[in-house]
Coordinates of C-alpha atoms in Angstrom, one line a residue:
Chain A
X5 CA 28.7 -73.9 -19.3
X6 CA 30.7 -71.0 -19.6
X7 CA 28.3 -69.2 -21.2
X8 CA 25.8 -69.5 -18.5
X9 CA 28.4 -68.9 -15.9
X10 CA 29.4 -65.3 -17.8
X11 CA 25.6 -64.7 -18.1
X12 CA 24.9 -65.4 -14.6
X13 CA 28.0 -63.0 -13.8
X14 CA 26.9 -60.3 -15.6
X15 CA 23.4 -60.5 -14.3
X16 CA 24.4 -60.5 -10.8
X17 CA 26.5 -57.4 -11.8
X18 CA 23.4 -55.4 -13.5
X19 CA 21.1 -56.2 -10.7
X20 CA 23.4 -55.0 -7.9
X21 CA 23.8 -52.3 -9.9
X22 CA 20.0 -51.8 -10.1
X23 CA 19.4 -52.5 -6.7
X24 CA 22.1 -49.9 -5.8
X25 CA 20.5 -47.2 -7.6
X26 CA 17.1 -48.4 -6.2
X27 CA 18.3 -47.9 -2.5
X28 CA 20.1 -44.9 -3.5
X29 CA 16.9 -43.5 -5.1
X30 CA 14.6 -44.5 -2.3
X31 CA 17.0 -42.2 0.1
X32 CA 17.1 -39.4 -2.3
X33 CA 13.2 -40.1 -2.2
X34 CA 13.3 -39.8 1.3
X35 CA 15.1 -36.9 1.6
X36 CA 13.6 -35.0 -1.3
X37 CA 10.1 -35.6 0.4
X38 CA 11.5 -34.3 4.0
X39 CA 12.8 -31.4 2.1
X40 CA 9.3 -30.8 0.7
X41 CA 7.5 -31.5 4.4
X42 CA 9.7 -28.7 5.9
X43 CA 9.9 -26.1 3.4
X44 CA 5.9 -26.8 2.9
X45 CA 5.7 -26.2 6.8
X46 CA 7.9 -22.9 6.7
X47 CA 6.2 -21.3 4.1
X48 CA 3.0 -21.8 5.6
X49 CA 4.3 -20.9 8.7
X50 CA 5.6 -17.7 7.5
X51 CA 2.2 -16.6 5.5
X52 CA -0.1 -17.2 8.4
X53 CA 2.2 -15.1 10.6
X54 CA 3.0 -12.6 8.1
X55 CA -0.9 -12.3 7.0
X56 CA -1.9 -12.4 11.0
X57 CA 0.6 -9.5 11.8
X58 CA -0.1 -7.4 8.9
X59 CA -3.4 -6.9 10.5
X60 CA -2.3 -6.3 13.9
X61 CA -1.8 -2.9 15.7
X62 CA 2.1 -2.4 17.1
X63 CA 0.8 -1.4 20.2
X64 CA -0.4 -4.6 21.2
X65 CA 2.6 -6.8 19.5
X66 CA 5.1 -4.2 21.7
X67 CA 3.0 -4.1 25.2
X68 CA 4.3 -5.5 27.9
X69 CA 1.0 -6.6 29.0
X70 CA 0.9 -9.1 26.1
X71 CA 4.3 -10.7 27.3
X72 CA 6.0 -10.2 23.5
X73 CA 9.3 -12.5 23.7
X74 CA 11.2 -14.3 20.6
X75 CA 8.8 -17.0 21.4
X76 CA 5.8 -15.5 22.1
X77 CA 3.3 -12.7 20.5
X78 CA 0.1 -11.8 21.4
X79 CA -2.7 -9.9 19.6
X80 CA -6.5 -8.9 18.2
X81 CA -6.6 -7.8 14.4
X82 CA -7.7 -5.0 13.1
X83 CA -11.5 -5.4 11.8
X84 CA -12.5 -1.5 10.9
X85 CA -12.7 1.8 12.0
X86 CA -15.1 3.6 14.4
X87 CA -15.6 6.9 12.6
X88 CA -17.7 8.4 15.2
X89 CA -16.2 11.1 17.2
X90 CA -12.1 11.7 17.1
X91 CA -12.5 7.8 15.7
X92 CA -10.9 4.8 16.7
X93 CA -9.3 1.9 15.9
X94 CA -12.2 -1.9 16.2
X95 CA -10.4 -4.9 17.0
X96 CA -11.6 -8.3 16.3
X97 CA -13.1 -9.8 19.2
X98 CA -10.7 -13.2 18.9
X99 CA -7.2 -13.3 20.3
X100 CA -4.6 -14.6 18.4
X101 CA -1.1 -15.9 19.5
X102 CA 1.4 -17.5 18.3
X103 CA 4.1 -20.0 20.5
X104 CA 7.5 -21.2 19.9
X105 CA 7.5 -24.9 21.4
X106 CA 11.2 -26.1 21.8
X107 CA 10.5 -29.8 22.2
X108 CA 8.0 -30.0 20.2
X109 CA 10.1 -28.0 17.4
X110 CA 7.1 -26.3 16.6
X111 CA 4.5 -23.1 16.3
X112 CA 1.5 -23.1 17.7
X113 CA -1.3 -20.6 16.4
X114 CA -4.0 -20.1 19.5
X115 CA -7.4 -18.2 17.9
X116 CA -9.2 -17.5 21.3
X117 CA -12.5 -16.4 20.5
X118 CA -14.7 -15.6 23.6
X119 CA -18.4 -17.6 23.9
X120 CA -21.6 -16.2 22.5
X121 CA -23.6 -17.3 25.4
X122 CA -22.7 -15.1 28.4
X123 CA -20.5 -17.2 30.9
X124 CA -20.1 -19.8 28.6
X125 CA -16.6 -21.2 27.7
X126 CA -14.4 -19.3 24.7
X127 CA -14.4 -21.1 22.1
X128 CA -10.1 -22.4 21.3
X129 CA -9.0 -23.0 17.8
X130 CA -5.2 -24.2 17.2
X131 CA -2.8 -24.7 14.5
X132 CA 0.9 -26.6 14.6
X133 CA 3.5 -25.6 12.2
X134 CA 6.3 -28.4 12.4
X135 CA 9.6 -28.9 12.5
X136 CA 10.1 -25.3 13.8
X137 CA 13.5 -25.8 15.6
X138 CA 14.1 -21.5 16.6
X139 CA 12.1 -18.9 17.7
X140 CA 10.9 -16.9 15.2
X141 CA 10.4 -13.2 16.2
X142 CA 13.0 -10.4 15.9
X143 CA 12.5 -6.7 14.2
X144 CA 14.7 -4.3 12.4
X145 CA 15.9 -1.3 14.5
X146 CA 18.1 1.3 13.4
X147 CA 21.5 2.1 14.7
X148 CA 23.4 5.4 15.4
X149 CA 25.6 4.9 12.3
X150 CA 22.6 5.3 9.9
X151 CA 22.9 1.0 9.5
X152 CA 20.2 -1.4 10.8
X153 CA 19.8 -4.4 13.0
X154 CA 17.9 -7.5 13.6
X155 CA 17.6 -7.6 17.3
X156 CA 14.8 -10.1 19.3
X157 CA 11.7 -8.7 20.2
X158 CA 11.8 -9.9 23.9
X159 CA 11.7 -6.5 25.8
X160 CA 14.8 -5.2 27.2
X161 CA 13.4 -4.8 30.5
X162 CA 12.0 -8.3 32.0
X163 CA 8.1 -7.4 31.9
X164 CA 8.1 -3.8 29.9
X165 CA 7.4 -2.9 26.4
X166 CA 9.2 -4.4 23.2
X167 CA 11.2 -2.7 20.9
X168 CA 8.4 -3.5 18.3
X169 CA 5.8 -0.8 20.3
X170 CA 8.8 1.8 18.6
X171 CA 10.1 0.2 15.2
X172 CA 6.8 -1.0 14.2
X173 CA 8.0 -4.1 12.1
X174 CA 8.4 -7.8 12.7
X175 CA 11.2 -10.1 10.7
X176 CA 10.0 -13.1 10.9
X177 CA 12.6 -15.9 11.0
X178 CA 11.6 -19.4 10.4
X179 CA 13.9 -22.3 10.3
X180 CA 12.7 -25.5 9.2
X181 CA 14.7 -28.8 10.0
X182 CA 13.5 -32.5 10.2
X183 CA 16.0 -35.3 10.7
X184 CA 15.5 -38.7 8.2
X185 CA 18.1 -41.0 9.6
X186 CA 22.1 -41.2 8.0
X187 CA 23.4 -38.1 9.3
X188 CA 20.6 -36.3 7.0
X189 CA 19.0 -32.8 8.4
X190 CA 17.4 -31.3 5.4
X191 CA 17.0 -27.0 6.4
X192 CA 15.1 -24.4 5.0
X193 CA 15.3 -20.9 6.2
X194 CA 12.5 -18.2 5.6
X195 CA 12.9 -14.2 6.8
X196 CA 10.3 -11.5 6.3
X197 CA 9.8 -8.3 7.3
X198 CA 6.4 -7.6 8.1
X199 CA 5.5 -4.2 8.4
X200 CA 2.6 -3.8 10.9
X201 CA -0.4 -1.6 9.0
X202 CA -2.2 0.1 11.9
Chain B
X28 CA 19.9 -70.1 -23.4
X29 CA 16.9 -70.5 -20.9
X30 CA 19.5 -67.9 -18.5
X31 CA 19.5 -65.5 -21.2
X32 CA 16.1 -64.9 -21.6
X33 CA 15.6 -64.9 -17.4
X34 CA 17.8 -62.5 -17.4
X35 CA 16.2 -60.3 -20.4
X36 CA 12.9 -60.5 -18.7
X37 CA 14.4 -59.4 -15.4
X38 CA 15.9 -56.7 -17.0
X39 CA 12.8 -55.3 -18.3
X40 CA 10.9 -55.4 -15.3
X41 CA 13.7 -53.0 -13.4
X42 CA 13.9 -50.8 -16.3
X43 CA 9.8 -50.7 -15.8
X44 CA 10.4 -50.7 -11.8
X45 CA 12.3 -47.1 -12.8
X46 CA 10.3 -45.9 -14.7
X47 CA 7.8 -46.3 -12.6
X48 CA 9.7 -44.6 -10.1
X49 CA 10.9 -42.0 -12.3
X50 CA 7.2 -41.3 -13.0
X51 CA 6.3 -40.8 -9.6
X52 CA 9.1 -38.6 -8.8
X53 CA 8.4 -36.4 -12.2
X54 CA 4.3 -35.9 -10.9
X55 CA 5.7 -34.4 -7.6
X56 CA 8.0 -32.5 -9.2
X57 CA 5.1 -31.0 -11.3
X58 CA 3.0 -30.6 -8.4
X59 CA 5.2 -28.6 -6.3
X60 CA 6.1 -26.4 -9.0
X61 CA 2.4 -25.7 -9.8
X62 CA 2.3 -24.9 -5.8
X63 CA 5.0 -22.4 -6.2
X64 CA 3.5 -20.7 -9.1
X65 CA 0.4 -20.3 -7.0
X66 CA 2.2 -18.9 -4.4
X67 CA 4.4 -16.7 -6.1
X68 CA 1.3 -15.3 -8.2
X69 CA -0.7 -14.7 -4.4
X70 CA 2.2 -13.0 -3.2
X71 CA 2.3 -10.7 -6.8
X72 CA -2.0 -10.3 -6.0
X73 CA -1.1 -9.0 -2.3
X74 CA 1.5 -6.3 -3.9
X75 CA -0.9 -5.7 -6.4
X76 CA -3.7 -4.4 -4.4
X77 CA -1.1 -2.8 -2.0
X78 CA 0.0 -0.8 -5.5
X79 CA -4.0 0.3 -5.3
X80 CA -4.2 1.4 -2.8
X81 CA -1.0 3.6 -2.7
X82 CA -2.4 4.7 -6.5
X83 CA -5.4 5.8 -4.3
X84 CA -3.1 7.9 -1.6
X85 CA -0.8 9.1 -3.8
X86 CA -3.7 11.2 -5.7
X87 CA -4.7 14.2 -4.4
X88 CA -7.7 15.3 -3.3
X89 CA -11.3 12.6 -1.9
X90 CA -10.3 9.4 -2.4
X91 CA -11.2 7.6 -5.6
X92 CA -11.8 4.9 -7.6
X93 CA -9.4 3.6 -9.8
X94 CA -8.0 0.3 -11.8
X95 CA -4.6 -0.1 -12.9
X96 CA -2.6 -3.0 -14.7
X97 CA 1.1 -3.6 -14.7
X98 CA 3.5 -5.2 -17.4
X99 CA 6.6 -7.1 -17.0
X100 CA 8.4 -7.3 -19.8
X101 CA 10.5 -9.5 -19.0
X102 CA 7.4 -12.4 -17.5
X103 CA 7.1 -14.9 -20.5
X104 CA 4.4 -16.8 -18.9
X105 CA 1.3 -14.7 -20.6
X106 CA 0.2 -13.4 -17.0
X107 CA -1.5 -10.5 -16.6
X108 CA -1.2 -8.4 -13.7
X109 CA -3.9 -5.9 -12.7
X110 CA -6.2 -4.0 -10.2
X111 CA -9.5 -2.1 -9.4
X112 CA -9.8 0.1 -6.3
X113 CA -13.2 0.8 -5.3
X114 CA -13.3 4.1 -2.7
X115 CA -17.0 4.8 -0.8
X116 CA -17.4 7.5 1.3
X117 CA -18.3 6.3 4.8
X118 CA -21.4 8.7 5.7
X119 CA -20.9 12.1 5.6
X120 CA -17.8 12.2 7.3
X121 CA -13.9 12.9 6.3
X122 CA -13.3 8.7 6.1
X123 CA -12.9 6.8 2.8
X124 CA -13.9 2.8 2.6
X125 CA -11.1 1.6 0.1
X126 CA -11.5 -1.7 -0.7
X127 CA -8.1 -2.8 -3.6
X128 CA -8.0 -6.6 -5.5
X129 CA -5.3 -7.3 -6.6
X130 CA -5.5 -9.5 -9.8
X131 CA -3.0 -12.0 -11.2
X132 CA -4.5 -14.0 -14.4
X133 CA -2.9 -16.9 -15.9
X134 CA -3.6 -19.7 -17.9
X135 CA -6.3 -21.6 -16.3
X136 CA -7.2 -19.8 -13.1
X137 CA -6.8 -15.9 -11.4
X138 CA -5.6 -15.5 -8.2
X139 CA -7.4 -12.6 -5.9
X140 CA -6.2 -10.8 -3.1
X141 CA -8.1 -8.2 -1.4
X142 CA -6.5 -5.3 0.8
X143 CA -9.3 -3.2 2.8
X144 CA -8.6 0.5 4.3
X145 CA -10.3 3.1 5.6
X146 CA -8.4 6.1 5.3
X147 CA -8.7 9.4 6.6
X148 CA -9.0 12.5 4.0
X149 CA -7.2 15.6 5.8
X150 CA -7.7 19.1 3.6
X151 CA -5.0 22.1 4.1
X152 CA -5.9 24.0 6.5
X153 CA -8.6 26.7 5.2
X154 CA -7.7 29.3 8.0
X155 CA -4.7 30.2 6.6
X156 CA -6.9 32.3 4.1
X157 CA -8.4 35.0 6.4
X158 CA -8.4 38.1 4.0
X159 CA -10.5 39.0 0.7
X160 CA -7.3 39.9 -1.1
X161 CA -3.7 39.2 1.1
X162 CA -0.9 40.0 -1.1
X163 CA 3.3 39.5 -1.0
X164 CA 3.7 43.0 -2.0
X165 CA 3.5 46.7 -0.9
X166 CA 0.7 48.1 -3.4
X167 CA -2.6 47.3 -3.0
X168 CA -5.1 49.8 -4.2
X169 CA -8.9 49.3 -3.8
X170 CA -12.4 51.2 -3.1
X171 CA -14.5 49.4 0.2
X172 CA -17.2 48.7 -2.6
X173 CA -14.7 46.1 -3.7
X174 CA -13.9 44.0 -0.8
X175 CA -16.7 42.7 1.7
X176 CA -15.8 40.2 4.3
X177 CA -18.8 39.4 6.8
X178 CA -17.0 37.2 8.8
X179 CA -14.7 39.5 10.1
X180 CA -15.5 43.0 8.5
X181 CA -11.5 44.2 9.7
X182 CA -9.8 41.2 7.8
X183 CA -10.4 43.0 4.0
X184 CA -7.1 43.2 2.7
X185 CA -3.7 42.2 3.7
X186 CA -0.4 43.7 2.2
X187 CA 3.2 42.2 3.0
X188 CA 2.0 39.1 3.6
X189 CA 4.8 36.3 4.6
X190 CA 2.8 33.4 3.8
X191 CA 4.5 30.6 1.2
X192 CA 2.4 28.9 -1.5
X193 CA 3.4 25.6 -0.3
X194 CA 2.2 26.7 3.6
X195 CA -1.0 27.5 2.1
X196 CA -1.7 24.7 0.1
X197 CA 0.6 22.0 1.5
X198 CA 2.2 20.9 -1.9
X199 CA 4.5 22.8 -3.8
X200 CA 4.1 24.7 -7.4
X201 CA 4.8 21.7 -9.4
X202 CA 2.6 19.3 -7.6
X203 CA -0.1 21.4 -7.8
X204 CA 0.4 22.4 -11.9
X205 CA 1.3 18.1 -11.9
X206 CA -2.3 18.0 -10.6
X207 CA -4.2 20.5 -12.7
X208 CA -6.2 21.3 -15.5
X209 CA -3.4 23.0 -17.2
X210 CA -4.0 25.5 -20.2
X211 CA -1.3 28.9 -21.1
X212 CA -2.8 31.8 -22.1
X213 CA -3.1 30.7 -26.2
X214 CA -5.1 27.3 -25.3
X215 CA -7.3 28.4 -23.3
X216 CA -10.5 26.4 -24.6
X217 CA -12.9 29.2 -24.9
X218 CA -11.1 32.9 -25.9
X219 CA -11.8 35.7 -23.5
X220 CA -12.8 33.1 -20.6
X221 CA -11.7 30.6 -18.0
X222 CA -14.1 28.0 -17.3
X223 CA -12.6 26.5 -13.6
X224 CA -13.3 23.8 -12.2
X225 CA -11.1 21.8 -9.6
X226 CA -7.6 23.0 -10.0
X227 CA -7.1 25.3 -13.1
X228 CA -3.3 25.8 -13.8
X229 CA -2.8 28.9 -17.2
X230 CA 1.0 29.9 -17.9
X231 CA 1.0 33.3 -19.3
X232 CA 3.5 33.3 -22.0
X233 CA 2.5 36.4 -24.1
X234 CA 3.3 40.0 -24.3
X235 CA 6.3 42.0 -22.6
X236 CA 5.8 41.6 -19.7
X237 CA 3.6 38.5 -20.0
X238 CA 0.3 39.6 -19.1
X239 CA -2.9 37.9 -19.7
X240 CA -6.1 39.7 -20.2
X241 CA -9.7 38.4 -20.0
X242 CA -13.4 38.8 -19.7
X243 CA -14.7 36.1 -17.9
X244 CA -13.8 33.8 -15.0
X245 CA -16.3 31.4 -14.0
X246 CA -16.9 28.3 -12.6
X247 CA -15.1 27.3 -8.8
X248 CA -11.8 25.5 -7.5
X249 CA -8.5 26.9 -7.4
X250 CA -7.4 29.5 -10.6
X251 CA -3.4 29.6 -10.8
X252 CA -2.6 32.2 -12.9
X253 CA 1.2 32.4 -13.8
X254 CA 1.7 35.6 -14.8
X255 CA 0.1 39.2 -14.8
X256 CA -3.8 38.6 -14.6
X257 CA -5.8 41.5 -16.0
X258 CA -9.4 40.3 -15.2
X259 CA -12.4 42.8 -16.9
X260 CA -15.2 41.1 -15.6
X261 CA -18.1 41.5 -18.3
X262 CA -21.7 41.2 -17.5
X263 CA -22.7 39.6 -20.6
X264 CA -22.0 36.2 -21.9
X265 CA -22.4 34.2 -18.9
X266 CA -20.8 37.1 -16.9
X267 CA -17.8 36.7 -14.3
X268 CA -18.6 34.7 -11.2
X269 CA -15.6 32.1 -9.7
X270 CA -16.2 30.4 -6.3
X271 CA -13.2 29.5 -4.4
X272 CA -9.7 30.6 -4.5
X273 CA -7.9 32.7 -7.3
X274 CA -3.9 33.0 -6.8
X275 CA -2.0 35.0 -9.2
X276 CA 1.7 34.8 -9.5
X277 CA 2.2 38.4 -10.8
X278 CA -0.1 41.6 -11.0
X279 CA -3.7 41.7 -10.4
X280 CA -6.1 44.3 -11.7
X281 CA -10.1 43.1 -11.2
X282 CA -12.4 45.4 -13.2
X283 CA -16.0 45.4 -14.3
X284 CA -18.3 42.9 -12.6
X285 CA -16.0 40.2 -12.1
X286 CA -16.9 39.1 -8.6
X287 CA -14.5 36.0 -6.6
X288 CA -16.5 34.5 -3.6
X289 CA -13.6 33.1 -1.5
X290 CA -10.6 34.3 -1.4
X291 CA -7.4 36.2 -3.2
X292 CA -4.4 35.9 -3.0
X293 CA -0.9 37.6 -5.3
X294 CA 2.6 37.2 -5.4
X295 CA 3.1 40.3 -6.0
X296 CA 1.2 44.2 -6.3
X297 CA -2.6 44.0 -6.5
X298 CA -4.8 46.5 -8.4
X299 CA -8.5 46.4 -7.9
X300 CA -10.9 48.3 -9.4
X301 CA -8.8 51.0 -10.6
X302 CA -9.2 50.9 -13.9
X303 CA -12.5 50.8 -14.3
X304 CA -13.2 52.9 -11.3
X305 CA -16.2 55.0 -12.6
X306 CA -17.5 52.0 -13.5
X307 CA -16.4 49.1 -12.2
X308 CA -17.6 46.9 -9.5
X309 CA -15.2 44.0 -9.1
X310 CA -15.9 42.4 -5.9
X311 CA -13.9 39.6 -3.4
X312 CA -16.1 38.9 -1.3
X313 CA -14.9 36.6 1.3
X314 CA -16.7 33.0 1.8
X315 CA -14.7 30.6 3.9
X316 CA -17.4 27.6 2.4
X317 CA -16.1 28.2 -0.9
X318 CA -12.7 28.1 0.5
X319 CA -12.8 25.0 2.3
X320 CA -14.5 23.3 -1.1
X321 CA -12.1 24.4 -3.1
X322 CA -9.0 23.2 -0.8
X323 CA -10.8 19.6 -0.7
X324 CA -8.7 18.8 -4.4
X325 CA -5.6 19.1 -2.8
X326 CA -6.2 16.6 0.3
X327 CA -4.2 14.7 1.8
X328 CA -4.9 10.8 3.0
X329 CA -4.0 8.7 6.1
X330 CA -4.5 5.0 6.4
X331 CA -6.2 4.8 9.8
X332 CA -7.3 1.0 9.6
X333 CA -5.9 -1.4 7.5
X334 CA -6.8 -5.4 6.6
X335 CA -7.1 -8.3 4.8
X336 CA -10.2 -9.6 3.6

């Protein structure tokens, strides 16, 4: 009797101890996969931007006309050169922009792309990065002492051009964050510098 | 005794249960970590072909095409880094097509990235050469037979002249030798003879002063001559006949039937024709074709389009 009493004991020990470690490891699971989900959603984030922009002309980041905020850019990519003449820059014929959503904590990438058939309807493509919870768009600018600063690109008169029409770059800053219950907020933070090529 | 076997049979199944779990945790692992190898090698591939197509800038002269690898010694993963440039002419204009992959091979797949450009090839400015022979110094002695410039028959010679290599040809000394087909006056391929062709770079190095003396110049480009240039053009063996633009660092003396279509220019006193006045008919004759052809090797380049294929 006392042998299957210390058995018993013992058994009830090791499997709360295995059921322990199972709960522990199906929240370390959890986490581990949310941490995956947002840094996945970051870097991808980051390269589409980064890959859009590189392709981009700062003239139409910076305009005014294209309403370039932390939240917002605006712009047709670069698709070749027009050699005839003094030569001149051809644009894509789709418009691409990219929006911070707050409540949605995430970045939408519009591809408007304007109809084939003459008065027909353009033709919308999006994609959602997640879990976005800041807006992403600031560039480098340099101060008087010789230094540098990250500043937002939103234009420093309501309506007028952005500082990116003058620096020519765009740090992209991406912060990643997705809640999984107990207090748990995995974070994963991505910056690049993009420097725009035409 | 029944409990203890219960409870070695429960046991088991947990310790499989983790496993299990283990295993599943260990393939994502894997997986995610193949991901970032993947992405770290795309990002290498984009700076890759970016390295291209600098390569291609950073040369003087038309575009070109070109293929490069890189090593890092201190990668033990067996990957091999590389890329090809391939530069077309876009019509007959001054724009260059350059079209850079950047390659990233490892075991079991290669990772591509391709970086497209059309750049802009911008030559020094040919007008700064307006004369058959312009010189830095004081002394420059010729006949009219010597010298012909139909262009503008007033612009024949020009003494004192103010203008700095490095205005003429936008790059300094060293660039240019850097760029050259360089030679000094004992290995010079043929004896008696300079055979140009692009830029020709020849250090003078003997006698007191250093002077170097020979027969034939041929061919085109730009002749540097670092030194005093004695130049007895000889009618035989293929003669004396150089297209483009001869710049002497030194003295000059052109004798014989040497003959320069372009343009010269000296740092320094020029002679021409004196010594072999009775007989001589060394001729500069000024052709601003020849000129502009032989300022095309030290072009610059602009990226005027740039994008990702």
């Amino acid at each position: 009797m006392i042998e299957v009493v210390a058995a018993f004991t013992i058994l009830v020990i090791v499997v709360t101890g295995f059921l322990v470690a199972i709960v522990s490891g199906e929240k370390s699971r959890i986490l581990s996969l949310a941490q995956i989900e947002v840094q996945s959603e970051v870097r991808r984030a980051i390269d589409w931007i980064a890959k859009d922009v590189r392709q981009a002309r700062r003239v139409d980041i910076g305009s005014g006309a294209n309403n370039p905020s932390a939240s917002h850019i605006k712009f047709q990519m670069v698709s070749g050169y027009d050699t005839a003449g003094l030569g001149s820059v051809l644009l894509s014929s789709s418009t691409i922009e990219y929006d911070h959503i707050p409540n949605d904590r995430s970045i939408v990438r519009k591809e408007t792309k304007p109809s084939s058939q003459a008065g027909g309807q353009p033709i919308i493509t999006t994609w959602v990065f997640n879990h976005i919870v800041e807006p992403p768009f600031y560039t480098k600018i340099k101060d008087p002492d010789g230094g540098h600063s990250i500043i937002s690109i939103d234009p420093p008169v309501p309506g007028g051009d952005s500082p990116v029409f003058q620096t020519g770059n765009l740090v992209i800053k991406i912060v990643g964050q997705k809640s999984v219950g107990n207090g748990l907020t995995p974070e994963y933070v991505l910056m690049e510098e993009v420097l725009i090529r035409n | 005794m029944n409990n203890r076997g219960i409870a070695i049979i429960f046991s088991f199944l947990v310790t499989i249960l983790l496993l299990g779990f283990l295993g599943v945790v260990c393939l994502q692992t894997l997986a995610e970590s193949r991901h970032v190898h993947r992405y770290v090698n795309s990002v290498n591939a984009f700076w890759l072909a970016e390295a291209g197509v600098a390569h291609v800038k950073s040369n003087l002269g038309a575009p070109s095409s070109l293929s490069g690898t890189m090593v890092n010694p201190s990668d033990p993963s067996g990957n091999t880094y590389a890329y090809n440039v391939v530069s077309s002419q876009i019509g007959i204009s001054g724009y260059y097509n350059v079209v850079s992959t950047g390659i990233v091979t490892f075991p079991g797949s290669v990772i591509r990235r391709v970086v497209n450009v059309t750049m802009k090839v911008i030559p020094p400015d040919p007008s700064k050469f307006q004369y058959c022979v312009e010189t830095t110094g004081d002394t420059l002695e010729y006949k009219n037979k010597n010298v012909k410039n139909e262009i503008n028959p007033e612009n024949l010679v020009k003494k004192n002249s103010t203008q700095a290599f490095t205005d003429l040809f936008g790059v300094s000394m060293a660039t240019m030798k850097a760029n050259s087909t360089y030679f000094t006056d004992t290995t010079l391929p043929v004896s008696n003879t300079i055979a140009a062709s692009g830029i020709t770079w020849v250090d003078v190095t003997q006698g007191s002063p250093p002077e170097l003396s020979i027969q034939h110049l041929n061919g085109s480009g730009i002749v540097i001559i670092n030194g005093d240039f004695r130049l007895n053009g000889v009618a035989g063996g293929g003669g004396s006949t150089f297209d483009g633009i001869l710049y002497v660092v030194g003295k000059l003396w052109m004798s014989g039937n040497a003959t320069v279509n372009g343009t010269v220019f000296v740092e320094s006193a020029a002679d021409i024709g004196v010594e072999n006045e009775l007989t001589g008919s060394a001729l500069v004759e000024y052709n601003p074709a020849n000129i502009t052809a032989a300022l095309g090797s030290l072009s610059t380049k602009t990226i005027v389009s740039w994008k990702e294929n």
